[in-house]
């Protein structure tokens, strides 16, 4: 059976998250339904990251095994036609045939996320559900300095959900950069893998630094506490984008 | 009565357009309703541009006369609270008290619009209703060259809606630039004022150039024809943003 890699974009606000669940429509379910209506095959696809409800993707990656071979562009266009017919907020932006050794989740070398904050007095109209609205001006340079405390190999117990299913709280953060362009503050995070709610925990904590409530040293102390209660408030999903996976 | 200038952002896809109309909710109506619930006053506000249904704004400007004086930031925040309560996709991003001589429409010196096209094989998920999806790759350099035929003082009969209510088809286009950043092609247009559907007529025609179906000379010929039937198809409202007004 040929295996296909799909790169997927979605507006997460319409879904309970990537993963198929009992309590509502999922992105995984939308893609599997499109495959079923295209091929008649009930497949289970695997994604590189299990994004939560409200979290968006510009470059989620998933793989699927299909019984027949497809020209990748034909598969992409046909899946998009079925997704469009079902009014899904999901698009397959690329498809490629890969070897059976490829696994969207386990072959991933690095995952790239973006967290967008818009800091301005007025609430968001055009960017509603596309960014985190923070009414106060943020000191992005202080946020960036604090973020560097979190780069490297650490025990991230403080920055993971109590529901995180990973065996170990140890992770290696390769990059955590904070930049500003006008009202828009962007946090870019790269690691081989992240813990559940890790980036939103980072974003919520770094926002406290941006507001001047915490110092970079407070962030270091929170990390060293290895205690979930030491974390700042978890940032909302609206600002988080799963951007890219390197293989 | 003190006069206030408001700078307004909105997601046009939820509205029949800027202007109050019988057939559905308008942005003007949303702001007027917020003023009514805040002040108890029934006012008629005037906007710098009457955007069509589906057209967005990052910097629409309107003025209103209120009976009492307000601290501008208080007015902005209070209006946003009322707009938010009514679940409107509208935000007042700035408010200022101005002299009675100021008129949002008639004092405008220059209006700036942006038209966004995303050209890629896959339909839009995250940018649905925020840009025009064009599946083909566009030659933005050819589009820019063609756009220069439209800059300057011309009779734009070809590029205005048959429903346009302006007395004259003469307008002066100060700027019409086409640039590309990856999949995103942006058209930036500046003029003191535009005719009805003028920028969407430009965008639809320039897209034909980008696809190689028209040459820049065809655009010049269409302009010189002074005939609405010589225009390319009108581009959808989704990609159009009213960005800024200079006074």
mmCIF file of C-alpha atoms in Angstrom, chain A residues 9-12 56-58 76-77 80-81 88-94 120-128 130 241, chain B residues 9-12 56-58 76-77 80-81 88-94 120-128 130 241:
data_model
loop_
_atom_site.group_PDB
_atom_site.id
_atom_site.type_symbol
_atom_site.label_atom_id
_atom_site.label_comp_id
_atom_site.label_asym_id
_atom_site.label_seq_id
_atom_site.Cartn_x
_atom_site.Cartn_y
_atom_site.Cartn_z
ATOM 1 C CA UNK A 9 -3.552 23.942 6.993
ATOM 2 C CA UNK A 10 -6.530 24.561 9.259
ATOM 3 C CA UNK A 11 -8.469 27.104 11.233
ATOM 4 C CA UNK A 12 -8.550 25.357 14.600
ATOM 5 C CA UNK A 56 -4.297 26.554 14.085
ATOM 6 C CA UNK A 57 -1.912 24.954 11.606
ATOM 7 C CA UNK A 58 -0.142 26.223 8.545
ATOM 8 C CA UNK A 76 -4.292 16.978 -3.034
ATOM 9 C CA UNK A 77 -6.877 18.530 -5.362
ATOM 10 C CA UNK A 80 -9.545 19.626 -1.158
ATOM 11 C CA UNK A 81 -12.644 19.265 -3.323
ATOM 12 C CA UNK A 88 -14.375 22.162 6.366
ATOM 13 C CA UNK A 89 -11.882 24.852 7.429
ATOM 14 C CA UNK A 90 -9.095 22.491 6.362
ATOM 15 C CA UNK A 91 -6.911 22.442 3.229
ATOM 16 C CA UNK A 92 -4.291 19.956 2.051
ATOM 17 C CA UNK A 93 -1.563 22.260 0.816
ATOM 18 C CA UNK A 94 0.801 19.504 -0.316
ATOM 19 C CA UNK A 120 -3.194 47.246 21.565
ATOM 20 C CA UNK A 121 -6.008 48.964 23.482
ATOM 21 C CA UNK A 122 -8.785 47.880 21.080
ATOM 22 C CA UNK A 123 -10.083 44.304 20.888
ATOM 23 C CA UNK A 124 -9.492 42.317 17.698
ATOM 24 C CA UNK A 125 -11.999 42.399 14.847
ATOM 25 C CA UNK A 126 -10.103 41.099 11.812
ATOM 26 C CA UNK A 127 -7.742 38.982 13.923
ATOM 27 C CA UNK A 128 -10.355 37.618 16.329
ATOM 28 C CA UNK A 130 -6.272 34.428 15.095
ATOM 29 C CA UNK A 241 0.044 28.044 14.919
ATOM 30 C CA UNK B 9 -11.473 47.995 12.002
ATOM 31 C CA UNK B 10 -13.924 45.366 10.809
ATOM 32 C CA UNK B 11 -14.342 41.956 9.295
ATOM 33 C CA UNK B 12 -16.615 42.817 6.382
ATOM 34 C CA UNK B 56 -12.707 44.648 5.303
ATOM 35 C CA UNK B 57 -11.213 47.666 7.018
ATOM 36 C CA UNK B 58 -8.157 48.217 9.143
ATOM 37 C CA UNK B 76 -13.025 54.114 22.492
ATOM 38 C CA UNK B 77 -13.092 51.584 25.333
ATOM 39 C CA UNK B 80 -15.671 48.541 22.163
ATOM 40 C CA UNK B 81 -17.353 47.132 25.262
ATOM 41 C CA UNK B 88 -19.974 42.604 16.438
ATOM 42 C CA UNK B 89 -16.880 42.005 14.284
ATOM 43 C CA UNK B 90 -16.059 45.697 14.633
ATOM 44 C CA UNK B 91 -13.507 47.488 16.827
ATOM 45 C CA UNK B 92 -12.848 51.188 17.370
ATOM 46 C CA UNK B 93 -9.066 51.311 17.324
ATOM 47 C CA UNK B 94 -8.778 55.044 17.922
ATOM 48 C CA UNK B 120 -1.411 28.540 -4.618
ATOM 49 C CA UNK B 121 -2.943 25.223 -5.680
ATOM 50 C CA UNK B 122 -4.764 24.593 -2.367
ATOM 51 C CA UNK B 123 -7.856 26.552 -1.315
ATOM 52 C CA UNK B 124 -7.625 28.839 1.715
ATOM 53 C CA UNK B 125 -8.385 27.543 5.202
ATOM 54 C CA UNK B 126 -6.858 30.101 7.574
ATOM 55 C CA UNK B 127 -7.237 32.959 5.078
ATOM 56 C CA UNK B 128 -10.733 32.064 3.863
ATOM 57 C CA UNK B 130 -9.477 37.230 4.038
ATOM 58 C CA UNK B 241 -9.011 46.132 2.886
#
